[in-house]
Amino acid sequence: MFGQAGETEFDLRFDMFGIPVRIHPIFWLSSAWLVWDGDDPARVFVGVLCVLVSVLVHELGHALMSRRYGYPSEIVLYFLGGYATATRFSTWKNVRVSAAGPLAGLGLFALTYFSFRYLARNHIQLLTSDHVIGYSIVWLLFMNLMWSVINLVPCLPLDGGRIAQQLIEHYSPRGAALRVVQWSIASSGAVCLWGVYCINHPEANMIPIPQILLPGLPVEMIQPDPKFLTIFFGILCAQHVANYNELQGRH
């Protein structure tokens, strides 16, 4: 999602659906940090696998859509995420390529959610936090909800920001660069403010989900940390404010 990952001799390489995949060592380290449980290495292993599956599905969405339009994309997994190499298509093809990643993640979220509902009705004992199935479902729900929703925020360099950029450049090309940055500032700033609210009101969730939809599972377990997202989007907001000032200085 951010920057390019240089190749190393420790990269893991394989093909998936005919698409080359390269996993940088930092992906494993950052994923282990995200799911770390020092008391149970087995849970860390399962958590890393859930992160791997979630990020791969997201990037496969981008890559498969790019291949549909004739571009031989490659997937690279890097720090807490990854990217699928792409090229410039027409506006609506670019929009579809950008949207395909989050939509693939939401599709996996939906599949995991309906599996959870089935188990909650028929095999509730499998959903305890001590059971590998229950633990895996929590991580898959968390990763695919968080990853997809965050990526749909209309702020560059996120997928939602790329979609907004394509539409603005297509429908209002004059002064598009400034408007794209303004959208990024407004959206990242709004997420920051919501994060601050959630920090000061523990009963609020970053991604509001009615508890009734998750019987037997506290909704807080699949919520991103508001402090992390406030810092993350705060950094993006500050970067775009600097970009905006630079663009203004050119006019």
PDB file of N, CA and C in Angstrom, residues 38-125:
ATOM      1  N   GLY A  38       2.551 -13.422  23.193  1.00  0.00           N
ATOM      2  CA  GLY A  38       3.760 -14.039  23.705  1.00  0.00           C
ATOM      3  C   GLY A  38       3.534 -15.321  24.474  1.00  0.00           C
ATOM      4  N   ASP A  39       2.294 -15.546  24.929  1.00  0.00           N
ATOM      5  CA  ASP A  39       2.007 -16.743  25.714  1.00  0.00           C
ATOM      6  C   ASP A  39       1.671 -17.956  24.863  1.00  0.00           C
ATOM      7  N   ASP A  40       1.447 -17.759  23.561  1.00  0.00           N
ATOM      8  CA  ASP A  40       1.003 -18.875  22.725  1.00  0.00           C
ATOM      9  C   ASP A  40       1.513 -18.702  21.298  1.00  0.00           C
ATOM     10  N   PRO A  41       2.692 -19.234  20.975  1.00  0.00           N
ATOM     11  CA  PRO A  41       3.236 -19.120  19.611  1.00  0.00           C
ATOM     12  C   PRO A  41       2.308 -19.699  18.548  1.00  0.00           C
ATOM     13  N   ALA A  42       1.527 -20.721  18.912  1.00  0.00           N
ATOM     14  CA  ALA A  42       0.615 -21.325  17.937  1.00  0.00           C
ATOM     15  C   ALA A  42      -0.435 -20.317  17.490  1.00  0.00           C
ATOM     16  N   ARG A  43      -0.911 -19.485  18.413  1.00  0.00           N
ATOM     17  CA  ARG A  43      -1.897 -18.461  18.065  1.00  0.00           C
ATOM     18  C   ARG A  43      -1.272 -17.405  17.159  1.00  0.00           C
ATOM     19  N   VAL A  44       0.003 -17.101  17.399  1.00  0.00           N
ATOM     20  CA  VAL A  44       0.699 -16.158  16.524  1.00  0.00           C
ATOM     21  C   VAL A  44       0.762 -16.717  15.106  1.00  0.00           C
ATOM     22  N   PHE A  45       1.096 -17.990  14.988  1.00  0.00           N
ATOM     23  CA  PHE A  45       1.173 -18.639  13.674  1.00  0.00           C
ATOM     24  C   PHE A  45      -0.169 -18.576  12.957  1.00  0.00           C
ATOM     25  N   VAL A  46      -1.244 -18.914  13.659  1.00  0.00           N
ATOM     26  CA  VAL A  46      -2.586 -18.871  13.062  1.00  0.00           C
ATOM     27  C   VAL A  46      -2.944 -17.446  12.673  1.00  0.00           C
ATOM     28  N   GLY A  47      -2.627 -16.485  13.540  1.00  0.00           N
ATOM     29  CA  GLY A  47      -2.925 -15.091  13.244  1.00  0.00           C
ATOM     30  C   GLY A  47      -2.197 -14.606  12.008  1.00  0.00           C
ATOM     31  N   VAL A  48      -0.919 -14.969  11.867  1.00  0.00           N
ATOM     32  CA  VAL A  48      -0.149 -14.565  10.684  1.00  0.00           C
ATOM     33  C   VAL A  48      -0.759 -15.166   9.427  1.00  0.00           C
ATOM     34  N   LEU A  49      -1.204 -16.429   9.502  1.00  0.00           N
ATOM     35  CA  LEU A  49      -1.866 -17.045   8.349  1.00  0.00           C
ATOM     36  C   LEU A  49      -3.135 -16.286   7.973  1.00  0.00           C
ATOM     37  N   CYS A  50      -3.883 -15.829   8.965  1.00  0.00           N
ATOM     38  CA  CYS A  50      -5.106 -15.064   8.685  1.00  0.00           C
ATOM     39  C   CYS A  50      -4.775 -13.732   8.024  1.00  0.00           C
ATOM     40  N   VAL A  51      -3.710 -13.074   8.482  1.00  0.00           N
ATOM     41  CA  VAL A  51      -3.273 -11.830   7.849  1.00  0.00           C
ATOM     42  C   VAL A  51      -2.854 -12.098   6.406  1.00  0.00           C
ATOM     43  N   LEU A  52      -2.098 -13.188   6.203  1.00  0.00           N
ATOM     44  CA  LEU A  52      -1.646 -13.552   4.861  1.00  0.00           C
ATOM     45  C   LEU A  52      -2.828 -13.770   3.920  1.00  0.00           C
ATOM     46  N   VAL A  53      -3.802 -14.562   4.356  1.00  0.00           N
ATOM     47  CA  VAL A  53      -4.973 -14.841   3.517  1.00  0.00           C
ATOM     48  C   VAL A  53      -5.723 -13.546   3.207  1.00  0.00           C
ATOM     49  N   SER A  54      -5.912 -12.699   4.206  1.00  0.00           N
ATOM     50  CA  SER A  54      -6.686 -11.473   4.028  1.00  0.00           C
ATOM     51  C   SER A  54      -6.011 -10.517   3.052  1.00  0.00           C
ATOM     52  N   VAL A  55      -4.707 -10.317   3.213  1.00  0.00           N
ATOM     53  CA  VAL A  55      -3.989  -9.391   2.334  1.00  0.00           C
ATOM     54  C   VAL A  55      -3.895  -9.962   0.919  1.00  0.00           C
ATOM     55  N   LEU A  56      -3.672 -11.273   0.813  1.00  0.00           N
ATOM     56  CA  LEU A  56      -3.614 -11.895  -0.513  1.00  0.00           C
ATOM     57  C   LEU A  56      -4.934 -11.745  -1.260  1.00  0.00           C
ATOM     58  N   VAL A  57      -6.043 -11.961  -0.580  1.00  0.00           N
ATOM     59  CA  VAL A  57      -7.355 -11.833  -1.229  1.00  0.00           C
ATOM     60  C   VAL A  57      -7.554 -10.400  -1.708  1.00  0.00           C
ATOM     61  N   HIS A  58      -7.191  -9.434  -0.871  1.00  0.00           N
ATOM     62  CA  HIS A  58      -7.316  -8.020  -1.260  1.00  0.00           C
ATOM     63  C   HIS A  58      -6.497  -7.732  -2.522  1.00  0.00           C
ATOM     64  N   GLU A  59      -5.234  -8.115  -2.513  1.00  0.00           N
ATOM     65  CA  GLU A  59      -4.369  -7.816  -3.654  1.00  0.00           C
ATOM     66  C   GLU A  59      -4.745  -8.637  -4.884  1.00  0.00           C
ATOM     67  N   LEU A  60      -5.258  -9.845  -4.677  1.00  0.00           N
ATOM     68  CA  LEU A  60      -5.735 -10.642  -5.810  1.00  0.00           C
ATOM     69  C   LEU A  60      -6.902  -9.949  -6.511  1.00  0.00           C
ATOM     70  N   GLY A  61      -7.731  -9.261  -5.734  1.00  0.00           N
ATOM     71  CA  GLY A  61      -8.816  -8.502  -6.350  1.00  0.00           C
ATOM     72  C   GLY A  61      -8.271  -7.500  -7.347  1.00  0.00           C
ATOM     73  N   HIS A  62      -7.255  -6.722  -6.933  1.00  0.00           N
ATOM     74  CA  HIS A  62      -6.627  -5.763  -7.846  1.00  0.00           C
ATOM     75  C   HIS A  62      -5.992  -6.469  -9.038  1.00  0.00           C
ATOM     76  N   ALA A  63      -5.184  -7.505  -8.748  1.00  0.00           N
ATOM     77  CA  ALA A  63      -4.391  -8.147  -9.793  1.00  0.00           C
ATOM     78  C   ALA A  63      -5.271  -8.851 -10.834  1.00  0.00           C
ATOM     79  N   LEU A  64      -6.314  -9.539 -10.387  1.00  0.00           N
ATOM     80  CA  LEU A  64      -7.184 -10.244 -11.327  1.00  0.00           C
ATOM     81  C   LEU A  64      -7.943  -9.266 -12.211  1.00  0.00           C
ATOM     82  N   MET A  65      -8.340  -8.128 -11.646  1.00  0.00           N
ATOM     83  CA  MET A  65      -9.022  -7.122 -12.458  1.00  0.00           C
ATOM     84  C   MET A  65      -8.056  -6.506 -13.465  1.00  0.00           C
ATOM     85  N   SER A  66      -6.817  -6.260 -13.038  1.00  0.00           N
ATOM     86  CA  SER A  66      -5.815  -5.744 -13.983  1.00  0.00           C
ATOM     87  C   SER A  66      -5.569  -6.740 -15.116  1.00  0.00           C
ATOM     88  N   ARG A  67      -5.477  -8.019 -14.755  1.00  0.00           N
ATOM     89  CA  ARG A  67      -5.244  -9.033 -15.794  1.00  0.00           C
ATOM     90  C   ARG A  67      -6.428  -9.123 -16.741  1.00  0.00           C
ATOM     91  N   ARG A  68      -7.620  -8.909 -16.222  1.00  0.00           N
ATOM     92  CA  ARG A  68      -8.811  -8.925 -17.092  1.00  0.00           C
ATOM     93  C   ARG A  68      -8.694  -7.866 -18.181  1.00  0.00           C
ATOM     94  N   TYR A  69      -8.032  -6.751 -17.861  1.00  0.00           N
ATOM     95  CA  TYR A  69      -7.868  -5.672 -18.827  1.00  0.00           C
ATOM     96  C   TYR A  69      -6.537  -5.756 -19.578  1.00  0.00           C
ATOM     97  N   GLY A  70      -5.836  -6.897 -19.446  1.00  0.00           N
ATOM     98  CA  GLY A  70      -4.676  -7.135 -20.278  1.00  0.00           C
ATOM     99  C   GLY A  70      -3.335  -6.804 -19.676  1.00  0.00           C
ATOM    100  N   TYR A  71      -3.300  -6.430 -18.379  1.00  0.00           N
ATOM    101  CA  TYR A  71      -2.013  -6.092 -17.757  1.00  0.00           C
ATOM    102  C   TYR A  71      -1.552  -7.236 -16.854  1.00  0.00           C
ATOM    103  N   PRO A  72      -0.333  -7.751 -17.048  1.00  0.00           N
ATOM    104  CA  PRO A  72       0.174  -8.871 -16.229  1.00  0.00           C
ATOM    105  C   PRO A  72       0.679  -8.397 -14.871  1.00  0.00           C
ATOM    106  N   SER A  73      -0.220  -8.242 -13.932  1.00  0.00           N
ATOM    107  CA  SER A  73       0.120  -7.704 -12.619  1.00  0.00           C
ATOM    108  C   SER A  73       0.930  -8.683 -11.784  1.00  0.00           C
ATOM    109  N   GLU A  74       1.666  -8.153 -10.827  1.00  0.00           N
ATOM    110  CA  GLU A  74       2.407  -8.948  -9.850  1.00  0.00           C
ATOM    111  C   GLU A  74       2.013  -8.474  -8.459  1.00  0.00           C
ATOM    112  N   ILE A  75       1.914  -9.401  -7.517  1.00  0.00           N
ATOM    113  CA  ILE A  75       1.561  -9.060  -6.130  1.00  0.00           C
ATOM    114  C   ILE A  75       2.823  -9.093  -5.278  1.00  0.00           C
ATOM    115  N   VAL A  76       2.991  -8.045  -4.479  1.00  0.00           N
ATOM    116  CA  VAL A  76       4.102  -7.979  -3.533  1.00  0.00           C
ATOM    117  C   VAL A  76       3.529  -7.709  -2.152  1.00  0.00           C
ATOM    118  N   LEU A  77       3.820  -8.565  -1.193  1.00  0.00           N
ATOM    119  CA  LEU A  77       3.380  -8.358   0.182  1.00  0.00           C
ATOM    120  C   LEU A  77       4.546  -7.776   0.968  1.00  0.00           C
ATOM    121  N   TYR A  78       4.243  -6.688   1.686  1.00  0.00           N
ATOM    122  CA  TYR A  78       5.298  -5.921   2.345  1.00  0.00           C
ATOM    123  C   TYR A  78       4.838  -5.586   3.757  1.00  0.00           C
ATOM    124  N   PHE A  79       5.154  -4.423   4.265  1.00  0.00           N
ATOM    125  CA  PHE A  79       4.869  -4.044   5.649  1.00  0.00           C
ATOM    126  C   PHE A  79       3.369  -3.905   5.886  1.00  0.00           C
ATOM    127  N   LEU A  80       2.789  -4.805   6.716  1.00  0.00           N
ATOM    128  CA  LEU A  80       1.375  -4.782   7.084  1.00  0.00           C
ATOM    129  C   LEU A  80       0.438  -4.692   5.885  1.00  0.00           C
ATOM    130  N   GLY A  81       0.870  -5.215   4.764  1.00  0.00           N
ATOM    131  CA  GLY A  81      -0.002  -5.150   3.597  1.00  0.00           C
ATOM    132  C   GLY A  81       0.749  -5.531   2.347  1.00  0.00           C
ATOM    133  N   GLY A  82       0.473  -4.818   1.262  1.00  0.00           N
ATOM    134  CA  GLY A  82       1.133  -5.123   0.017  1.00  0.00           C
ATOM    135  C   GLY A  82       0.588  -4.269  -1.101  1.00  0.00           C
ATOM    136  N   TYR A  83       0.912  -4.643  -2.322  1.00  0.00           N
ATOM    137  CA  TYR A  83       0.407  -3.930  -3.484  1.00  0.00           C
ATOM    138  C   TYR A  83       0.450  -4.862  -4.687  1.00  0.00           C
ATOM    139  N   ALA A  84      -0.391  -4.545  -5.657  1.00  0.00           N
ATOM    140  CA  ALA A  84      -0.382  -5.246  -6.935  1.00  0.00           C
ATOM    141  C   ALA A  84       0.062  -4.242  -7.986  1.00  0.00           C
ATOM    142  N   THR A  85       1.099  -4.582  -8.735  1.00  0.00           N
ATOM    143  CA  THR A  85       1.589  -3.657  -9.751  1.00  0.00           C
ATOM    144  C   THR A  85       0.481  -3.389 -10.757  1.00  0.00           C
ATOM    145  N   ALA A  86       0.438  -2.156 -11.253  1.00  0.00           N
ATOM    146  CA  ALA A  86      -0.654  -1.752 -12.141  1.00  0.00           C
ATOM    147  C   ALA A  86      -0.134  -0.784 -13.191  1.00  0.00           C
ATOM    148  N   THR A  87      -0.967  -0.460 -14.138  1.00  0.00           N
ATOM    149  CA  THR A  87      -0.655   0.515 -15.171  1.00  0.00           C
ATOM    150  C   THR A  87      -1.853   1.426 -15.331  1.00  0.00           C
ATOM    151  N   ARG A  88      -1.747   2.405 -16.198  1.00  0.00           N
ATOM    152  CA  ARG A  88      -2.854   3.344 -16.411  1.00  0.00           C
ATOM    153  C   ARG A  88      -3.843   2.771 -17.416  1.00  0.00           C
ATOM    154  N   PHE A  89      -5.097   2.688 -16.989  1.00  0.00           N
ATOM    155  CA  PHE A  89      -6.176   2.307 -17.887  1.00  0.00           C
ATOM    156  C   PHE A  89      -7.069   3.530 -18.116  1.00  0.00           C
ATOM    157  N   SER A  90      -8.200   3.302 -18.756  1.00  0.00           N
ATOM    158  CA  SER A  90      -9.194   4.368 -18.843  1.00  0.00           C
ATOM    159  C   SER A  90      -9.773   4.617 -17.449  1.00  0.00           C
ATOM    160  N   THR A  91     -10.485   5.717 -17.294  1.00  0.00           N
ATOM    161  CA  THR A  91     -10.980   6.116 -15.974  1.00  0.00           C
ATOM    162  C   THR A  91     -11.755   4.999 -15.289  1.00  0.00           C
ATOM    163  N   TRP A  92     -12.749   4.450 -15.965  1.00  0.00           N
ATOM    164  CA  TRP A  92     -13.614   3.483 -15.290  1.00  0.00           C
ATOM    165  C   TRP A  92     -12.928   2.143 -15.082  1.00  0.00           C
ATOM    166  N   LYS A  93     -11.974   1.815 -15.943  1.00  0.00           N
ATOM    167  CA  LYS A  93     -11.190   0.602 -15.693  1.00  0.00           C
ATOM    168  C   LYS A  93     -10.305   0.805 -14.464  1.00  0.00           C
ATOM    169  N   ASN A  94      -9.716   1.987 -14.327  1.00  0.00           N
ATOM    170  CA  ASN A  94      -8.913   2.288 -13.140  1.00  0.00           C
ATOM    171  C   ASN A  94      -9.757   2.228 -11.873  1.00  0.00           C
ATOM    172  N   VAL A  95     -10.976   2.744 -11.954  1.00  0.00           N
ATOM    173  CA  VAL A  95     -11.877   2.713 -10.798  1.00  0.00           C
ATOM    174  C   VAL A  95     -12.181   1.271 -10.413  1.00  0.00           C
ATOM    175  N   ARG A  96     -12.444   0.432 -11.408  1.00  0.00           N
ATOM    176  CA  ARG A  96     -12.756  -0.973 -11.112  1.00  0.00           C
ATOM    177  C   ARG A  96     -11.552  -1.696 -10.524  1.00  0.00           C
ATOM    178  N   VAL A  97     -10.366  -1.423 -11.037  1.00  0.00           N
ATOM    179  CA  VAL A  97      -9.158  -2.054 -10.498  1.00  0.00           C
ATOM    180  C   VAL A  97      -8.955  -1.632  -9.040  1.00  0.00           C
ATOM    181  N   SER A  98      -9.138  -0.344  -8.751  1.00  0.00           N
ATOM    182  CA  SER A  98      -8.951   0.147  -7.380  1.00  0.00           C
ATOM    183  C   SER A  98     -10.004  -0.415  -6.430  1.00  0.00           C
ATOM    184  N   ALA A  99     -11.240  -0.523  -6.916  1.00  0.00           N
ATOM    185  CA  ALA A  99     -12.332  -0.996  -6.059  1.00  0.00           C
ATOM    186  C   ALA A  99     -12.291  -2.502  -5.851  1.00  0.00           C
ATOM    187  N   ALA A 100     -11.644  -3.229  -6.763  1.00  0.00           N
ATOM    188  CA  ALA A 100     -11.676  -4.694  -6.701  1.00  0.00           C
ATOM    189  C   ALA A 100     -11.025  -5.234  -5.440  1.00  0.00           C
ATOM    190  N   GLY A 101      -9.989  -4.560  -4.932  1.00  0.00           N
ATOM    191  CA  GLY A 101      -9.313  -5.029  -3.724  1.00  0.00           C
ATOM    192  C   GLY A 101     -10.214  -4.998  -2.501  1.00  0.00           C
ATOM    193  N   PRO A 102     -10.746  -3.803  -2.146  1.00  0.00           N
ATOM    194  CA  PRO A 102     -11.656  -3.751  -0.992  1.00  0.00           C
ATOM    195  C   PRO A 102     -12.894  -4.630  -1.154  1.00  0.00           C
ATOM    196  N   LEU A 103     -13.427  -4.718  -2.379  1.00  0.00           N
ATOM    197  CA  LEU A 103     -14.608  -5.555  -2.584  1.00  0.00           C
ATOM    198  C   LEU A 103     -14.278  -7.033  -2.376  1.00  0.00           C
ATOM    199  N   ALA A 104     -13.087  -7.453  -2.795  1.00  0.00           N
ATOM    200  CA  ALA A 104     -12.677  -8.840  -2.541  1.00  0.00           C
ATOM    201  C   ALA A 104     -12.560  -9.089  -1.042  1.00  0.00           C
ATOM    202  N   GLY A 105     -11.995  -8.111  -0.318  1.00  0.00           N
ATOM    203  CA  GLY A 105     -11.881  -8.247   1.136  1.00  0.00           C
ATOM    204  C   GLY A 105     -13.239  -8.300   1.809  1.00  0.00           C
ATOM    205  N   LEU A 106     -14.172  -7.470   1.343  1.00  0.00           N
ATOM    206  CA  LEU A 106     -15.524  -7.500   1.916  1.00  0.00           C
ATOM    207  C   LEU A 106     -16.222  -8.815   1.591  1.00  0.00           C
ATOM    208  N   GLY A 107     -15.906  -9.378   0.423  1.00  0.00           N
ATOM    209  CA  GLY A 107     -16.461 -10.688   0.087  1.00  0.00           C
ATOM    210  C   GLY A 107     -15.967 -11.762   1.038  1.00  0.00           C
ATOM    211  N   LEU A 108     -14.669 -11.724   1.379  1.00  0.00           N
ATOM    212  CA  LEU A 108     -14.128 -12.686   2.342  1.00  0.00           C
ATOM    213  C   LEU A 108     -14.709 -12.433   3.731  1.00  0.00           C
ATOM    214  N   PHE A 109     -14.909 -11.159   4.072  1.00  0.00           N
ATOM    215  CA  PHE A 109     -15.548 -10.826   5.346  1.00  0.00           C
ATOM    216  C   PHE A 109     -16.948 -11.439   5.402  1.00  0.00           C
ATOM    217  N   ALA A 110     -17.721 -11.291   4.316  1.00  0.00           N
ATOM    218  CA  ALA A 110     -19.081 -11.835   4.285  1.00  0.00           C
ATOM    219  C   ALA A 110     -19.061 -13.353   4.415  1.00  0.00           C
ATOM    220  N   LEU A 111     -18.138 -14.020   3.707  1.00  0.00           N
ATOM    221  CA  LEU A 111     -18.039 -15.477   3.794  1.00  0.00           C
ATOM    222  C   LEU A 111     -17.703 -15.908   5.216  1.00  0.00           C
ATOM    223  N   THR A 112     -16.758 -15.185   5.849  1.00  0.00           N
ATOM    224  CA  THR A 112     -16.377 -15.512   7.227  1.00  0.00           C
ATOM    225  C   THR A 112     -17.535 -15.241   8.180  1.00  0.00           C
ATOM    226  N   TYR A 113     -18.256 -14.142   7.934  1.00  0.00           N
ATOM    227  CA  TYR A 113     -19.376 -13.783   8.812  1.00  0.00           C
ATOM    228  C   TYR A 113     -20.474 -14.846   8.771  1.00  0.00           C
ATOM    229  N   PHE A 114     -20.845 -15.304   7.571  1.00  0.00           N
ATOM    230  CA  PHE A 114     -21.902 -16.312   7.473  1.00  0.00           C
ATOM    231  C   PHE A 114     -21.431 -17.654   8.039  1.00  0.00           C
ATOM    232  N   SER A 115     -20.134 -17.934   7.943  1.00  0.00           N
ATOM    233  CA  SER A 115     -19.598 -19.130   8.599  1.00  0.00           C
ATOM    234  C   SER A 115     -19.718 -18.994  10.111  1.00  0.00           C
ATOM    235  N   PHE A 116     -19.427 -17.791  10.597  1.00  0.00           N
ATOM    236  CA  PHE A 116     -19.566 -17.518  12.024  1.00  0.00           C
ATOM    237  C   PHE A 116     -21.018 -17.704  12.480  1.00  0.00           C
ATOM    238  N   ARG A 117     -21.969 -17.163  11.718  1.00  0.00           N
ATOM    239  CA  ARG A 117     -23.383 -17.294  12.104  1.00  0.00           C
ATOM    240  C   ARG A 117     -23.818 -18.751  12.110  1.00  0.00           C
ATOM    241  N   TYR A 118     -23.336 -19.542  11.140  1.00  0.00           N
ATOM    242  CA  TYR A 118     -23.675 -20.963  11.107  1.00  0.00           C
ATOM    243  C   TYR A 118     -23.129 -21.674  12.344  1.00  0.00           C
ATOM    244  N   LEU A 119     -21.863 -21.403  12.667  1.00  0.00           N
ATOM    245  CA  LEU A 119     -21.261 -22.051  13.837  1.00  0.00           C
ATOM    246  C   LEU A 119     -21.923 -21.585  15.125  1.00  0.00           C
ATOM    247  N   ALA A 120     -22.332 -20.311  15.179  1.00  0.00           N
ATOM    248  CA  ALA A 120     -22.981 -19.796  16.383  1.00  0.00           C
ATOM    249  C   ALA A 120     -24.303 -20.516  16.649  1.00  0.00           C
ATOM    250  N   ARG A 121     -24.969 -20.962  15.577  1.00  0.00           N
ATOM    251  CA  ARG A 121     -26.239 -21.666  15.737  1.00  0.00           C
ATOM    252  C   ARG A 121     -26.063 -23.155  15.991  1.00  0.00           C
ATOM    253  N   ASN A 122     -25.014 -23.737  15.411  1.00  0.00           N
ATOM    254  CA  ASN A 122     -24.905 -25.195  15.425  1.00  0.00           C
ATOM    255  C   ASN A 122     -23.707 -25.764  16.179  1.00  0.00           C
ATOM    256  N   HIS A 123     -22.639 -24.983  16.298  1.00  0.00           N
ATOM    257  CA  HIS A 123     -21.424 -25.496  16.948  1.00  0.00           C
ATOM    258  C   HIS A 123     -20.782 -24.383  17.764  1.00  0.00           C
ATOM    259  N   ILE A 124     -21.522 -23.826  18.682  1.00  0.00           N
ATOM    260  CA  ILE A 124     -21.043 -22.677  19.436  1.00  0.00           C
ATOM    261  C   ILE A 124     -19.743 -22.960  20.178  1.00  0.00           C
ATOM    262  N   GLN A 125     -19.500 -24.233  20.525  1.00  0.00           N
ATOM    263  CA  GLN A 125     -18.287 -24.566  21.279  1.00  0.00           C
ATOM    264  C   GLN A 125     -17.016 -24.304  20.467  1.00  0.00           C
TER     265      GLN A 125
END
